[in-house]
Each structure stands twice: as C-alpha cells, then as structure tokens.
CSV table of C-alpha atoms in Angstrom, one decimal:
chain,number,residue,atom,x,y,z
A,1,MET,CA,0.1,0.4,-0.5
A,2,GLY,CA,1.9,3.0,-0.7
A,3,SER,CA,1.4,6.2,0.8
A,4,LYS,CA,-0.1,9.9,-0.6
A,5,THR,CA,2.9,12.3,-1.6
A,6,PRO,CA,3.1,15.0,0.8
A,7,HIS,CA,2.1,18.1,-0.4
A,8,ILE,CA,0.8,21.7,0.2
A,9,GLU,CA,-2.8,22.7,0.5
A,10,VAL,CA,-4.1,25.7,-0.9
A,11,ILE,CA,-7.0,26.6,0.8
A,12,ALA,CA,-9.4,30.3,0.8
A,13,ARG,CA,-11.2,30.5,3.4
A,14,GLY,CA,-13.6,33.7,3.1
A,15,ALA,CA,-15.0,36.6,5.9
A,16,LEU,CA,-18.3,37.7,6.3
A,17,PHE,CA,-19.2,40.1,8.8
A,18,HIS,CA,-22.9,40.8,9.9
A,19,GLY,CA,-22.3,43.9,12.3
A,20,GLU,CA,-19.9,42.8,14.8
A,21,HIS,CA,-21.2,39.1,13.7
A,22,VAL,CA,-18.4,36.4,11.2
A,23,LEU,CA,-19.9,34.0,9.5
A,24,LEU,CA,-18.1,30.6,11.1
A,25,CYS,CA,-18.1,27.0,10.6
A,26,ARG,CA,-18.8,24.4,12.8
A,27,ALA,CA,-17.2,21.3,12.5
A,28,LEU,CA,-20.2,18.3,13.9
A,29,ARG,CA,-17.6,15.8,14.9
A,30,GLY,CA,-15.3,18.1,17.1
A,31,GLY,CA,-16.7,20.6,17.7
A,32,TYR,CA,-14.4,22.9,17.0
A,33,PHE,CA,-15.1,26.4,14.2
A,34,TYR,CA,-12.9,27.1,11.1
A,35,LEU,CA,-13.4,30.6,8.4
A,36,PRO,CA,-15.9,29.0,6.2
A,37,GLY,CA,-13.9,27.6,2.5
A,38,GLY,CA,-11.8,25.3,1.2
A,39,HIS,CA,-9.6,24.0,-0.9
A,40,VAL,CA,-8.6,25.5,-4.2
A,41,GLU,CA,-8.1,23.4,-7.5
A,42,PHE,CA,-6.1,23.1,-10.4
A,43,GLY,CA,-7.2,26.2,-12.8
A,44,GLU,CA,-9.5,28.3,-10.3
A,45,THR,CA,-8.0,31.2,-8.2
A,46,ALA,CA,-8.1,31.8,-4.7
A,47,ALA,CA,-10.8,33.9,-5.1
A,48,GLN,CA,-12.6,31.4,-7.7
A,49,ALA,CA,-12.1,28.9,-4.6
A,50,VAL,CA,-14.0,30.4,-1.8
A,51,ALA,CA,-17.1,31.6,-4.1
A,52,ARG,CA,-17.3,28.4,-5.1
A,53,GLU,CA,-17.0,26.9,-1.5
A,54,LEU,CA,-19.6,29.3,-0.3
A,55,ILE,CA,-22.0,28.1,-2.9
A,56,GLU,CA,-21.7,24.0,-2.6
A,57,GLU,CA,-21.2,24.0,1.2
A,58,ALA,CA,-24.2,26.3,2.3
A,59,ALA,CA,-25.7,27.5,-1.2
A,60,LEU,CA,-24.0,31.4,-0.6
A,61,PRO,CA,-23.6,33.5,-3.2
A,62,VAL,CA,-21.3,35.7,-2.1
A,63,ALA,CA,-18.5,38.6,-4.5
A,64,VAL,CA,-15.1,38.0,-3.4
A,65,GLY,CA,-13.2,41.1,-2.9
A,66,ARG,CA,-9.2,41.2,-1.3
A,67,CYS,CA,-7.2,39.3,0.2
A,68,LEU,CA,-6.7,40.3,3.9
A,69,HIS,CA,-4.0,37.9,4.8
A,70,VAL,CA,-1.9,34.9,4.4
A,71,HIS,CA,-1.6,32.7,7.0
A,72,GLU,CA,1.1,29.2,5.8
A,73,GLN,CA,1.4,26.5,9.3
A,74,ILE,CA,2.8,22.6,9.1
A,75,PHE,CA,1.2,20.6,11.8
A,76,ARG,CA,-0.3,16.8,13.1
A,77,GLN,CA,-3.3,16.5,12.4
A,78,GLY,CA,-3.3,12.7,13.6
A,79,GLU,CA,-0.8,10.4,11.9
A,80,ARG,CA,-0.9,12.9,9.2
A,81,GLN,CA,2.1,15.7,8.8
A,82,ARG,CA,0.2,18.6,7.1
A,83,HIS,CA,1.7,22.3,5.4
A,84,GLU,CA,-1.8,24.4,4.2
A,85,LEU,CA,-1.4,27.8,2.7
A,86,ASN,CA,-4.5,29.8,4.2
A,87,LEU,CA,-5.7,33.2,2.3
A,88,LEU,CA,-8.0,34.8,4.0
A,89,PHE,CA,-10.7,37.1,2.0
A,90,HIS,CA,-13.4,39.6,2.6
A,91,VAL,CA,-16.7,38.5,1.1
A,92,GLU,CA,-20.3,39.4,0.9
A,93,LEU,CA,-23.4,38.4,0.1
A,94,VAL,CA,-24.2,38.8,-3.5
A,95,GLN,CA,-28.4,40.0,-2.6
A,96,PRO,CA,-28.8,40.6,1.5
A,97,ALA,CA,-31.2,38.7,2.2
A,98,PRO,CA,-33.7,41.0,4.5
A,99,PRO,CA,-33.6,39.9,8.0
A,100,PRO,CA,-33.7,43.4,11.0
A,101,PRO,CA,-30.4,44.9,10.6
A,102,SER,CA,-30.0,43.2,13.7
A,103,LEU,CA,-30.6,39.4,12.8
A,104,PRO,CA,-28.1,37.9,11.1
A,105,PRO,CA,-29.3,35.9,8.3
A,106,THR,CA,-29.6,32.3,8.9
A,107,ILE,CA,-27.5,29.6,6.7
A,108,ARG,CA,-28.1,26.9,6.4
A,109,SER,CA,-25.4,24.1,5.2
A,110,GLN,CA,-25.8,21.6,2.2
A,111,GLU,CA,-22.7,19.6,3.7
A,112,SER,CA,-24.0,16.7,6.5
A,113,HIS,CA,-20.7,17.3,8.7
A,114,LEU,CA,-20.9,20.8,9.6
A,115,ALA,CA,-22.9,24.1,10.4
A,116,PHE,CA,-23.4,27.4,9.7
A,117,GLU,CA,-22.8,29.8,13.1
A,118,TRP,CA,-22.9,33.8,13.6
A,119,VAL,CA,-20.6,34.6,16.0
A,120,ALA,CA,-19.8,37.5,17.7
A,121,LEU,CA,-16.2,39.1,17.0
A,122,SER,CA,-16.1,40.1,21.1
A,123,SER,CA,-17.0,35.9,21.0
A,124,ILE,CA,-14.3,34.6,19.0
A,125,ALA,CA,-11.3,34.1,21.3
A,126,LYS,CA,-13.2,31.2,24.0
A,127,LEU,CA,-13.7,28.9,20.4
A,128,ASP,CA,-12.1,26.3,19.4
A,129,LEU,CA,-11.1,28.1,16.3
A,130,ARG,CA,-8.6,26.4,14.2
A,131,PRO,CA,-6.5,27.5,13.1
A,132,SER,CA,-5.5,28.5,16.2
A,133,GLN,CA,-4.5,32.6,14.3
A,134,ALA,CA,-7.8,33.0,13.0
A,135,ALA,CA,-8.5,34.5,16.2
A,136,GLY,CA,-6.4,36.6,15.3
A,137,TRP,CA,-7.3,37.5,12.2
A,138,LEU,CA,-10.3,38.5,12.7
A,139,GLY,CA,-9.7,41.0,14.6
A,140,ALA,CA,-11.5,40.0,18.1
A,141,PHE,CA,-11.4,43.2,18.6
A,142,GLY,CA,-11.9,44.6,15.4
A,143,SER,CA,-8.9,44.6,13.5
A,144,VAL,CA,-9.8,43.0,10.6
A,145,ARG,CA,-12.8,45.5,10.4
A,146,ASP,CA,-10.0,48.6,11.1
A,147,LEU,CA,-8.1,47.2,8.2
A,148,LEU,CA,-10.6,47.5,5.8
A,149,ALA,CA,-11.9,51.1,6.3
A,150,THR,CA,-8.0,52.0,6.1
A,151,THR,CA,-8.8,52.1,2.3
A,152,GLY,CA,-13.3,52.9,1.4
A,153,ALA,CA,-13.0,51.6,-2.1
A,154,ASP,CA,-11.1,48.1,-1.0
A,155,TRP,CA,-14.8,47.0,0.5
A,156,ILE,CA,-17.3,45.4,-1.7
A,157,GLY,CA,-20.6,46.9,-0.3
A,158,ALA,CA,-22.2,50.1,-0.1
A,159,ASP,CA,-21.7,50.4,3.9
A,160,ALA,CA,-17.5,50.7,3.9
A,161,PRO,CA,-17.3,52.0,6.9
A,162,GLN,CA,-15.3,55.2,6.9
A,163,ARG,CA,-11.9,55.3,6.9
A,164,ARG,CA,-11.0,57.7,10.2
A,165,ASP,CA,-7.8,59.3,9.8
A,166,THR,CA,-5.5,60.1,12.8
C-alpha cells in the first residue's frame, strides 16, 4: 500500500461579516470552528475557490473582495503531517437577505458534517477556532474591520466603514 505524496494544501477562506458578527463553520464531529472555504482546485483562482466553496457548502452566493491575510502552517493532525497555505478573503453576500439589521441571516449547511453559525467578534477568543491564529485574523477586537476601513475602495459593499484619520 503506497502513501500519498506530501503536498502543500492551498485553502481559500472567506470572512463574511454582519455587524459585529462573523460567519463560521462548526465541525459537527469535532465541535471546533473554522472560517468557511476550502481547497483551491487546479485551474481556479483562490477567489474563485472561496466563492465555489460557499455555494457548495451553504448555497450562498458571495462577492469576493481582496485578500486580507495569508497564513502558512505546518502541523500534525493525528498521524498525518499537514502543510497549509490559508488565504483569507473579504466576502459579502451577493443579494443580502432582508432580516432586521440586528439579525444576521440564517445560513443552512448543504453538507452533513458542518453547520454555519454567526459568532460575535467579541466571543471569538473563547472558541476552539482553527487554525488558532484565525482569532487574530478576525480581529477579536475589531482589527479586521479597521484594516478594511483603511481603504474604503477595497470594501465590496456600499456600507464601507469610514476611514478614521489619526
């Protein structure tokens, strides 16, 4: 029995915000959380991959904005050595659902092994979020929204945060 040749996994993930909440996937077996997205397939861009994955996993059409962060990690998962490049993109719903502004839309999983949950940014640090560095990416203290606010032109939607000049 031969083993698979080790390779670098390129994973495109999306940061979808609703007010002070971010959409996360929860693995139903392990109970841990991660940002929605998945592996980039040969011949597609990372932005195309995150859009495809959100359609496949949540039937959720999104507009993909700029890449916010790239994170490389090498780790062991059980008996398997892993090497990942995670690319985090800002994404927004193509046609936002019309719930009251304070309530994020319900996102139903299309896959039996995961669920989608809107999590308050203030609660991110308490979760088993993987990779663990993702809490920093999301800016548990609002840093991602601050990053996006530095150039409103890079924000996809009309509700771009206003730049705060210091």
